[in-house]
Short mmCIF file of C-alpha atoms and ligand atoms in Angstrom, two decimals:
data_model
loop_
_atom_site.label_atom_id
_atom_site.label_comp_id
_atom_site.label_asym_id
_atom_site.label_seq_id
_atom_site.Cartn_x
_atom_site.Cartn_y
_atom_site.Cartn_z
CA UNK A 1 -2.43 8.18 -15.78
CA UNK A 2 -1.98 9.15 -12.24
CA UNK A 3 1.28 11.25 -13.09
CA UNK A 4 3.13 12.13 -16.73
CA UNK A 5 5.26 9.14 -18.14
CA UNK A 6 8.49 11.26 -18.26
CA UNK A 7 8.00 11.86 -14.59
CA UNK A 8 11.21 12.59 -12.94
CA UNK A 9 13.20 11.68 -10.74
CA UNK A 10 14.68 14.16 -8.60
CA UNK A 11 18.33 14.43 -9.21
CA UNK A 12 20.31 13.61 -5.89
CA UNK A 13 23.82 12.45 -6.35
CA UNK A 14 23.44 8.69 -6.22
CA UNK A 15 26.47 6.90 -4.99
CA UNK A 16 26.83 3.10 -4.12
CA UNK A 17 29.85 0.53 -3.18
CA UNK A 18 28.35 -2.60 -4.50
CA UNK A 19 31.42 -4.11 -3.10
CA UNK A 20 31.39 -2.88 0.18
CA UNK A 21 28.87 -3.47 3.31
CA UNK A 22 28.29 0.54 3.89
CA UNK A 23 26.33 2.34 1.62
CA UNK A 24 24.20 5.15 1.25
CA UNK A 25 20.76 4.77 0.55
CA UNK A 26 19.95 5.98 -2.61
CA UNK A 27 20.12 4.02 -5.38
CA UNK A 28 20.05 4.27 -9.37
CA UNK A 29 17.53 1.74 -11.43
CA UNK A 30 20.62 0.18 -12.46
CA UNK A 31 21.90 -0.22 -9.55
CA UNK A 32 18.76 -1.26 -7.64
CA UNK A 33 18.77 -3.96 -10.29
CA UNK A 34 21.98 -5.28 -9.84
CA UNK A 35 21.16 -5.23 -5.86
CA UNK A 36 17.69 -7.57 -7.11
CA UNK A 37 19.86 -9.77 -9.24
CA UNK A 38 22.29 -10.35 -6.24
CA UNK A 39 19.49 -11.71 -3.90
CA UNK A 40 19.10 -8.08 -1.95
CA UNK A 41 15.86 -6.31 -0.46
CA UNK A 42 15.61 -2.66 -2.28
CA UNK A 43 13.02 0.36 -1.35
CA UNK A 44 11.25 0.76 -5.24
CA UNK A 45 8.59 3.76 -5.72
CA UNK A 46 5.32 2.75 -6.58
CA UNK A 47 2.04 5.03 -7.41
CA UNK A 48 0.95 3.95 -3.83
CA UNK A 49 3.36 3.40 -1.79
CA UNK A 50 7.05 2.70 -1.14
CA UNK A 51 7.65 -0.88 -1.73
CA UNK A 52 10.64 -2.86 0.27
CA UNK A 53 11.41 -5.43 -3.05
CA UNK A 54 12.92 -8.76 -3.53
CA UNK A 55 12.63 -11.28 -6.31
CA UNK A 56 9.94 -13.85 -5.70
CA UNK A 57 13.16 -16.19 -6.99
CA UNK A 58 14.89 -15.94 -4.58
CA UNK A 59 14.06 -17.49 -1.12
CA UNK A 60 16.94 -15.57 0.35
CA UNK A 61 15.24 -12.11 -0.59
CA UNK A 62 12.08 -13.29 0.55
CA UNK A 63 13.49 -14.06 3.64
CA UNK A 64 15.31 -10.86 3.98
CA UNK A 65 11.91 -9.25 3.16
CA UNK A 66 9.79 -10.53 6.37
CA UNK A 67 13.11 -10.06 8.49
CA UNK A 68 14.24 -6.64 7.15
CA UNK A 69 10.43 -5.24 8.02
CA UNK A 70 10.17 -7.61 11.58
CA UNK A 71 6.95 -8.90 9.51
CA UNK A 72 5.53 -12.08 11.10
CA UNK A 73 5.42 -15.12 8.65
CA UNK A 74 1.31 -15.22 8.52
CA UNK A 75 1.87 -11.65 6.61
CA UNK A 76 1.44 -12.69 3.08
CA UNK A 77 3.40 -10.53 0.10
CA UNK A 78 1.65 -9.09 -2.80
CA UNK A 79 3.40 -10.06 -6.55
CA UNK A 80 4.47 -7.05 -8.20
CA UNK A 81 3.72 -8.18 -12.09
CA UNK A 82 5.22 -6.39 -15.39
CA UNK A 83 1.77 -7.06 -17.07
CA UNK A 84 -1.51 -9.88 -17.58
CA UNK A 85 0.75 -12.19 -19.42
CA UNK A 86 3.47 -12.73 -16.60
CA UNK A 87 0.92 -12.24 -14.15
CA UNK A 88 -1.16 -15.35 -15.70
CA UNK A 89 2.01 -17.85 -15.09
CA UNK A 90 1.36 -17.22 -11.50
CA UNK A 91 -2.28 -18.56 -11.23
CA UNK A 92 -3.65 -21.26 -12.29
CA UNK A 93 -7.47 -19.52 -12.50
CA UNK A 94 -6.87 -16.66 -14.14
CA UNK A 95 -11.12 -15.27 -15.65
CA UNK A 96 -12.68 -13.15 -18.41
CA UNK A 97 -13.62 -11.02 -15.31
CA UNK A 98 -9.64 -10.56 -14.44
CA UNK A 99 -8.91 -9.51 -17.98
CA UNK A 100 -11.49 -6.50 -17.98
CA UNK A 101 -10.40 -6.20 -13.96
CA UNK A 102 -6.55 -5.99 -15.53
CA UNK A 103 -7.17 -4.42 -18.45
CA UNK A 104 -9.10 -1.59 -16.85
CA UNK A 105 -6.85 -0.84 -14.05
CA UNK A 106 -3.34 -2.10 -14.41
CA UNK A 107 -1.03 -0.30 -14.38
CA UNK A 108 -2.69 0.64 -11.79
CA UNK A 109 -3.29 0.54 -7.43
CA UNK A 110 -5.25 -2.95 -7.68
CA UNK A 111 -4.68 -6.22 -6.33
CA UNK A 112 -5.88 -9.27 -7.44
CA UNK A 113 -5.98 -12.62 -5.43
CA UNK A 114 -6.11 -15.74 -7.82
CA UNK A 115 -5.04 -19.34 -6.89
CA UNK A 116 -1.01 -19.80 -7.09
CA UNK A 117 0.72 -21.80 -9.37
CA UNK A 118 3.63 -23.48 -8.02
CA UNK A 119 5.46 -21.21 -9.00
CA UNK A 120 4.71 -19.29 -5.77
CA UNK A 121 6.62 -20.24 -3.11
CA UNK A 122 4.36 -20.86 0.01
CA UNK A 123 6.92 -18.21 2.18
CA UNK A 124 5.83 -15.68 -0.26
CA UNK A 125 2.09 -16.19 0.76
CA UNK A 126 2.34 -17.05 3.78
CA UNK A 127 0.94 -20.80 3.12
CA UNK A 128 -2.18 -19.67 1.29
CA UNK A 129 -3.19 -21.33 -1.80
CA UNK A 130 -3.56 -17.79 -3.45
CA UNK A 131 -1.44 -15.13 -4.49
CA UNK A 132 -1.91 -11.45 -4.67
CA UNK A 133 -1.18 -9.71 -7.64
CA UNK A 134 -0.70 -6.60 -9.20
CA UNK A 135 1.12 -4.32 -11.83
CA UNK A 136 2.43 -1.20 -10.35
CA UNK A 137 2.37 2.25 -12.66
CA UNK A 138 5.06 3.94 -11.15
CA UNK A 139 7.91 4.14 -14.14
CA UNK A 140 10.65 3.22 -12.24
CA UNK A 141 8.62 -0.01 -10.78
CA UNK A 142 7.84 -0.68 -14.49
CA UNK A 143 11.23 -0.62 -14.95
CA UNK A 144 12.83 -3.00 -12.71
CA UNK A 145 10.22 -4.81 -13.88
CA UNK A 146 11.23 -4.69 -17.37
CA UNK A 147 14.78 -5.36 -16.99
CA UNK A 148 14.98 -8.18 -14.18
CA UNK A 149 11.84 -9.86 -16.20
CA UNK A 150 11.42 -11.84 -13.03
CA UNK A 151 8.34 -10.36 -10.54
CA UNK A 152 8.80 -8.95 -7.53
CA UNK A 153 7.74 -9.36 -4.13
CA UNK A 154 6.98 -6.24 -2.45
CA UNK A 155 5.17 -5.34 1.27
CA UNK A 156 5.42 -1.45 1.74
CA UNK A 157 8.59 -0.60 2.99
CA UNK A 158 8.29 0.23 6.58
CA UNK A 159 8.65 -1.91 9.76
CA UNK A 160 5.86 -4.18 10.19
CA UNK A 161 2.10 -2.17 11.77
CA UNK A 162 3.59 1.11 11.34
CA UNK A 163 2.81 4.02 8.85
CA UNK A 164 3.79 3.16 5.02
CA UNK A 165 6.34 5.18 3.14
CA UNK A 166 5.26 7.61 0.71
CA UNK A 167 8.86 9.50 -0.20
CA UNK A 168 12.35 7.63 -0.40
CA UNK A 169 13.67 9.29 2.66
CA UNK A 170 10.82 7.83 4.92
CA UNK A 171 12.44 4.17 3.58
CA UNK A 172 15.81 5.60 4.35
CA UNK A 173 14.81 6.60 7.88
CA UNK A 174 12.43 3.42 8.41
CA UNK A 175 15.68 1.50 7.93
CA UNK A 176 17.94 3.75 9.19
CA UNK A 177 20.16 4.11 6.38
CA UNK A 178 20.23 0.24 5.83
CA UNK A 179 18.39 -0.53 3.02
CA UNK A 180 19.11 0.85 -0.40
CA UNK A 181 15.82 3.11 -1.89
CA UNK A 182 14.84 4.65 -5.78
CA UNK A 183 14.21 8.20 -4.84
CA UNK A 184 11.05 7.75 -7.63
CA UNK A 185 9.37 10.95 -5.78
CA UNK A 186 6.81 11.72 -3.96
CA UNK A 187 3.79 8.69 -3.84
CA UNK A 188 0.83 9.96 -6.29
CA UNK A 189 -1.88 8.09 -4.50
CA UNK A 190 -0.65 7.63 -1.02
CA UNK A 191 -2.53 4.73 0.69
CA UNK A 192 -2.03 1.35 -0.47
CA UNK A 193 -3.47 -0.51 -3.56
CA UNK A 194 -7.54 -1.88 -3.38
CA UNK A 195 -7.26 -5.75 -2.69
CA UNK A 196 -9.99 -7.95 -4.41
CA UNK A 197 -10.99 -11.31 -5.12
CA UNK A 198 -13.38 -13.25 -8.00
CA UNK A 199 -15.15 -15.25 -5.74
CA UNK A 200 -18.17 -16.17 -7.99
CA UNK A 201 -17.93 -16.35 -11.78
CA UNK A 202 -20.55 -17.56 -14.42
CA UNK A 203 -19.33 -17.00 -17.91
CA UNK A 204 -22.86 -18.48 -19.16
CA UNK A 205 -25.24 -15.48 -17.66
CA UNK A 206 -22.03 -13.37 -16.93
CA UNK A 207 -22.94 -12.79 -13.63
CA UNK A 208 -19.77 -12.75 -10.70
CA UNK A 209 -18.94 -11.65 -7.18
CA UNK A 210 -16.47 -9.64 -6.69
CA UNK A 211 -14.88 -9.18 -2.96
CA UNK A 212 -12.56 -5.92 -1.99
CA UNK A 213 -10.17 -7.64 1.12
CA UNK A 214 -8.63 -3.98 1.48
CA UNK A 215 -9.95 -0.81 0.36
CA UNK A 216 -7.92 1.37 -1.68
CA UNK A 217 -8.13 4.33 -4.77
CA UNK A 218 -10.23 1.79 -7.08
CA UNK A 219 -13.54 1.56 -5.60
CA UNK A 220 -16.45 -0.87 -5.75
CA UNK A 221 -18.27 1.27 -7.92
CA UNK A 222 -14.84 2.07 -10.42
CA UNK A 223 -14.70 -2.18 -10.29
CA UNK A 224 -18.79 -2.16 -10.85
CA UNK A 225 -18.58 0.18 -14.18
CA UNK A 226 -15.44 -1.84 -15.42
CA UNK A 227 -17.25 -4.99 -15.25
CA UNK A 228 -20.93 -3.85 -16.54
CA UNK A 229 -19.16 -2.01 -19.05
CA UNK A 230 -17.88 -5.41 -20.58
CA UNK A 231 -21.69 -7.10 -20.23
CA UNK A 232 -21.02 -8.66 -16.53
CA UNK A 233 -23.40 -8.00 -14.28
CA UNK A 234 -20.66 -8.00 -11.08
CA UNK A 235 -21.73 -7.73 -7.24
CA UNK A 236 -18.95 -5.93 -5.54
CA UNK A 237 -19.01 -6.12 -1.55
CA UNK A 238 -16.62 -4.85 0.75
CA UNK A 239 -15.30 -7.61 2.67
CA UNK A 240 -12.55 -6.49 5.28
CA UNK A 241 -12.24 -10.38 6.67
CA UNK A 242 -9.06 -12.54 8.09
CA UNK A 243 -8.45 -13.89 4.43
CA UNK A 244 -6.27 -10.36 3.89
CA UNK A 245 -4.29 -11.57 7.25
CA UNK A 246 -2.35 -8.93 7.39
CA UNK A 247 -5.53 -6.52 8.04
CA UNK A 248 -5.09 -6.92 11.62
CA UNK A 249 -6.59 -3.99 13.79
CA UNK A 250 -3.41 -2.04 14.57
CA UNK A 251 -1.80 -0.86 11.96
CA UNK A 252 -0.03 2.13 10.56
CA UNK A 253 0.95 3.38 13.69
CA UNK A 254 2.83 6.67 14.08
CA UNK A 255 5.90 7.90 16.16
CA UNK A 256 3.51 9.11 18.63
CA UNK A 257 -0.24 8.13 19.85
CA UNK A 258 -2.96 9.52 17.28
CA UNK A 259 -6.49 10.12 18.93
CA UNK A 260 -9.20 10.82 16.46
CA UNK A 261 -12.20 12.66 16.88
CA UNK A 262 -15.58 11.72 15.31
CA UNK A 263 -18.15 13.62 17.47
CA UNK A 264 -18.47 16.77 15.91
CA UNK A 265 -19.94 18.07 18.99
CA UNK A 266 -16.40 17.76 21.43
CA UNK A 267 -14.63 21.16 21.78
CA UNK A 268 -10.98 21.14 21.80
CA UNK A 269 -11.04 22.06 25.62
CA UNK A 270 -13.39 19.10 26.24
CA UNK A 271 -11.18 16.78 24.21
CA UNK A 272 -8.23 17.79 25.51
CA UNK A 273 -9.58 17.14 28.84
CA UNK A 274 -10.50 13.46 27.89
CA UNK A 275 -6.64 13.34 26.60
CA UNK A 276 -5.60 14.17 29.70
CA UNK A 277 -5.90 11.10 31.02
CA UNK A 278 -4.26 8.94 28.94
CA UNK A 279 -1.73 10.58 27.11
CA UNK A 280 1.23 13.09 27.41
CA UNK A 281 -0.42 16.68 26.31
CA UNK A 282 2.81 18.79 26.90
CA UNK A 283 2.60 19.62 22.92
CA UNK A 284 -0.37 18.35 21.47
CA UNK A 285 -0.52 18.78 17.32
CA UNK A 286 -3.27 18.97 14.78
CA UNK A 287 -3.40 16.60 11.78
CA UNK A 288 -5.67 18.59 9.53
CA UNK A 289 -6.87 16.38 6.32
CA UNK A 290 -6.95 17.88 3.16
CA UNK A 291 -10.68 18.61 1.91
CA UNK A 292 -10.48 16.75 -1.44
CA UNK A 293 -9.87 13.20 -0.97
CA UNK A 294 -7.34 11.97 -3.11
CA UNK A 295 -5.21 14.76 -2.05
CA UNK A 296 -6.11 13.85 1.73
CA UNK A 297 -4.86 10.20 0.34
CA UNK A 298 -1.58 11.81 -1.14
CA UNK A 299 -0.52 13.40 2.23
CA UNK A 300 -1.48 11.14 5.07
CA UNK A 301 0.80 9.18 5.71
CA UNK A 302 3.70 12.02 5.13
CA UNK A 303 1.70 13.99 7.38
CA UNK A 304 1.44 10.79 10.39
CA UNK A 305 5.34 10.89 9.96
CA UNK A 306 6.35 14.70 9.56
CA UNK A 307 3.75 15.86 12.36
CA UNK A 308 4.53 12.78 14.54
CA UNK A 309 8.50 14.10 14.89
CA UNK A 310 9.74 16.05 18.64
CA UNK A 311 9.03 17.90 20.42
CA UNK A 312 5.14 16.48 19.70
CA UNK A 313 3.55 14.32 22.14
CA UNK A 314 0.02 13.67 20.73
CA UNK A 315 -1.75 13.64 17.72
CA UNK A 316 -4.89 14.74 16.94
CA UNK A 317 -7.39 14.63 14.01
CA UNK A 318 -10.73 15.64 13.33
CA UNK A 319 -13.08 13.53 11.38
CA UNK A 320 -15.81 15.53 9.24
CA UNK A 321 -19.11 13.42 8.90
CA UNK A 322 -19.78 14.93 5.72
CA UNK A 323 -16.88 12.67 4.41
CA UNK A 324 -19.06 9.39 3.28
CA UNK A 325 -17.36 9.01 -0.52
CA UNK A 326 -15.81 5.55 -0.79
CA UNK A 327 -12.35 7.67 -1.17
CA UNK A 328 -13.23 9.24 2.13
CA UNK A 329 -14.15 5.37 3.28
CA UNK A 330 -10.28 4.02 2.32
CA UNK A 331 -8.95 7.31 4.30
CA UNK A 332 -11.16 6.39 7.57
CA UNK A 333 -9.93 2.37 6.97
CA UNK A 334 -6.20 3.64 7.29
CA UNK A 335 -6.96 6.63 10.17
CA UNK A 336 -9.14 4.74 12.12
CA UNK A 337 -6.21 1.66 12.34
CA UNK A 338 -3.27 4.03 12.78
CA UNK A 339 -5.55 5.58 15.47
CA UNK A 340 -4.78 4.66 19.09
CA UNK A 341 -8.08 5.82 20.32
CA UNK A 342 -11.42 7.65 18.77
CA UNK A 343 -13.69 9.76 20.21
O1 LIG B 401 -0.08 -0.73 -2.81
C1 LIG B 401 0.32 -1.80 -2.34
O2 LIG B 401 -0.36 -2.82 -2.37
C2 LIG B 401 1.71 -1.82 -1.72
C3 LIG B 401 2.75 -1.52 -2.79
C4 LIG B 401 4.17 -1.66 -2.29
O3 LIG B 401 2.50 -2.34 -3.90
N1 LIG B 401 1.98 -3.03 -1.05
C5 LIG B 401 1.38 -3.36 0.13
O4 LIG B 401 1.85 -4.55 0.67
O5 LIG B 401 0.54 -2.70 0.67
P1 LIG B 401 1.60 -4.96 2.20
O6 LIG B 401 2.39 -6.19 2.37
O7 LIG B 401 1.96 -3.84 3.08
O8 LIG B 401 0.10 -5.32 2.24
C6 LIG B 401 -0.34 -6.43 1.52
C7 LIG B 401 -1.63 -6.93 2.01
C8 LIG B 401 -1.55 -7.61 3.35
O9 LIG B 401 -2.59 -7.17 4.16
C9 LIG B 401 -1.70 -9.07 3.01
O10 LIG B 401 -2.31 -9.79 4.02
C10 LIG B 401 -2.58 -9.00 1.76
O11 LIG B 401 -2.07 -7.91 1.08
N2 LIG B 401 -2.40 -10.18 0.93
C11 LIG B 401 -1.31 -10.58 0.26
N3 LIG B 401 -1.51 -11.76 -0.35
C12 LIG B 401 -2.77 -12.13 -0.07
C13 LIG B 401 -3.58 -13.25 -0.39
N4 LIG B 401 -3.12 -14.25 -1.11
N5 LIG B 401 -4.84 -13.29 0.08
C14 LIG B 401 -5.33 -12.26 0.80
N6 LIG B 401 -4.60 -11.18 1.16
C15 LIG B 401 -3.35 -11.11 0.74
MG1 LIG B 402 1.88 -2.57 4.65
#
């Protein structure tokens, strides 16, 4: 467990005129799903980010989703499951190798892509014959989950390329007050879930191929173990390709340019100098990552957003070669995309 199961949620007064068209942001489970029920878009914590939710049945919340965020229609939406048995009347080639995959990590920050059944509407993934799924651990997630017993759709909650919410009030100011948000805390892992795919499966010599579309907390090796700990001998590659279409190059973009720095060698006079050309350095601010990983995973996106406020003009982060982990690997995916130039 990423976080204790009677985490709680912090206690802000929570008011909300179902029957009106103003209302203030934050929302009660209860209330979030009545707002589901009734066709609306809500802001739900998850253990990796803040999700902007709608029920997949409901074409008018799916719409609501892509327009809410300004997401284009190519962007397909990840299934947010209550467990393996809802999950598998979603697919229609669910594996042995996505049991020990599920079983392992759910609830948990992974996403698997099976074929759809028709159940899945083709606006929901963006025409693809797949579907991504996954079970969220966050409690209140689980929650909704529970009660609406329907899944639900659920691209992080923040206008479409820029930086992903980690708290409620970066959903509230994403949407400028405009679409409701669970306060479930703080994120716990920070960076979106790890995308994969069976792409090769042999039940005979219990050999398969395993591809990650979007790296994330789980690793290759943490999908590796899982597998060869259940007798498969899995090969686990690291494909960043155009079947995740919504892994374009830009994304996660702050407030403000970010310019990251890679060459250990470039003192901050020198790279302020090569700044100078292409960017406002009236206030130029530091973006210092955290030396353990997951806790540099926790706080970067908070950081991209609290850092990237006035009177700051530039960002700036330095990039420590020593950092070659995989969890160092999912930070550099996210940094180097929300980066408008590296150095
Ligand atoms: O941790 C997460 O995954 C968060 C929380 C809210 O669950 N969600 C999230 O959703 O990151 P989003 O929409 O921001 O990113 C989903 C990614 C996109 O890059 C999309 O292209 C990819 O998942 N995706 C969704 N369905 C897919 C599919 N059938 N095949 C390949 N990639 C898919
Ligand atoms: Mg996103």
């Amino acid at each position: 467990m990423l976080f204790p199961k009677n985490h709680e949620l912090s206690g802000q007064t929570i008011f909300l005129d179902l029957g009106s068209e103003k209302f203030l942001s934050f929302v009660t489970v209860e209330q979030a799903i009545e707002l589901l029920n009734r066709s609306q878009v809500v802001g739900v914590p998850t253990e990796t980010v803040y999700g902007l939710a709608g029920l997949i049945d409901s074409p008018e919340a799916i719409a609501a989703i892509f327009s809410t965020k300004q997401r284009p229609s190519f962007d397909p939406l990840i299934v947010h499951v209550s467990g393996k048995e809802q999950a598998q009347i979603y697919t229609v080639d669910w594996n042995e190798v996505h049991s020990v995959l599920t079983e392992k990590f759910w609830p948990g920050p992974l996403t698997v892509v099976l074929k759809k059944s028709e159940l899945v509407s083709d606006a929901i993934t963006a025409g693809l014959p797949t579907v991504g799924l996954r079970m969220p651990l966050h409690p209140v997630a689980l929650e909704i989950l529970k009660q609406v017993r329907v899944p639900f759709a659920a691209p992080s909650a923040n206008m479409f390329s820029k930086t992903s919410p980690t708290r409620a009030e970066h959903v509230e100011s994403e949407f400028k007050g405009t679409v409701p948000v669970v306060d479930g805390g703080p994120c716990q892992v920070g960076l979106e879930s790890t995308i994969c795919t069976v792409t090769e499966f042999n039940s005979v010599d219990r050999t398969c191929r395993v591809h990650i579309l979007r790296r994330g907390h789980i690793t290759a090796t943490d999908l590796q173990q899982a597998l060869q700990s259940h007798g498969w001998s899995a090969t686990v590659e690291v494909k960043n390709s155009t079947v995740a279409p919504g892994q374009l190059d830009v994304h996660y973009q702050p407030q403000i340019p970010l310019v990251t720095i890679k060459s250990a060698d470039l003192s901050e006079v020198e790279i302020l100098n090569l700044c100078n050309k292409n960017y406002d350095t009236s206030h130029v601010v530091w973006l210092n990552l955290n030396e353990k990983p997951e806790m540099a995973a926790r706080h970067l996106y908070a950081q991209l957003r609290d850092l990237s406020k006035p009177p700051a003009t530039l960002l700036l982060c330095r990039w420590n070669h020593d950092w070659t982990l995989d969890a160092w690997l999912t930070i550099w995916d996210r940094l180097q995309k929300a980066s408008r130039e590296i150095f």
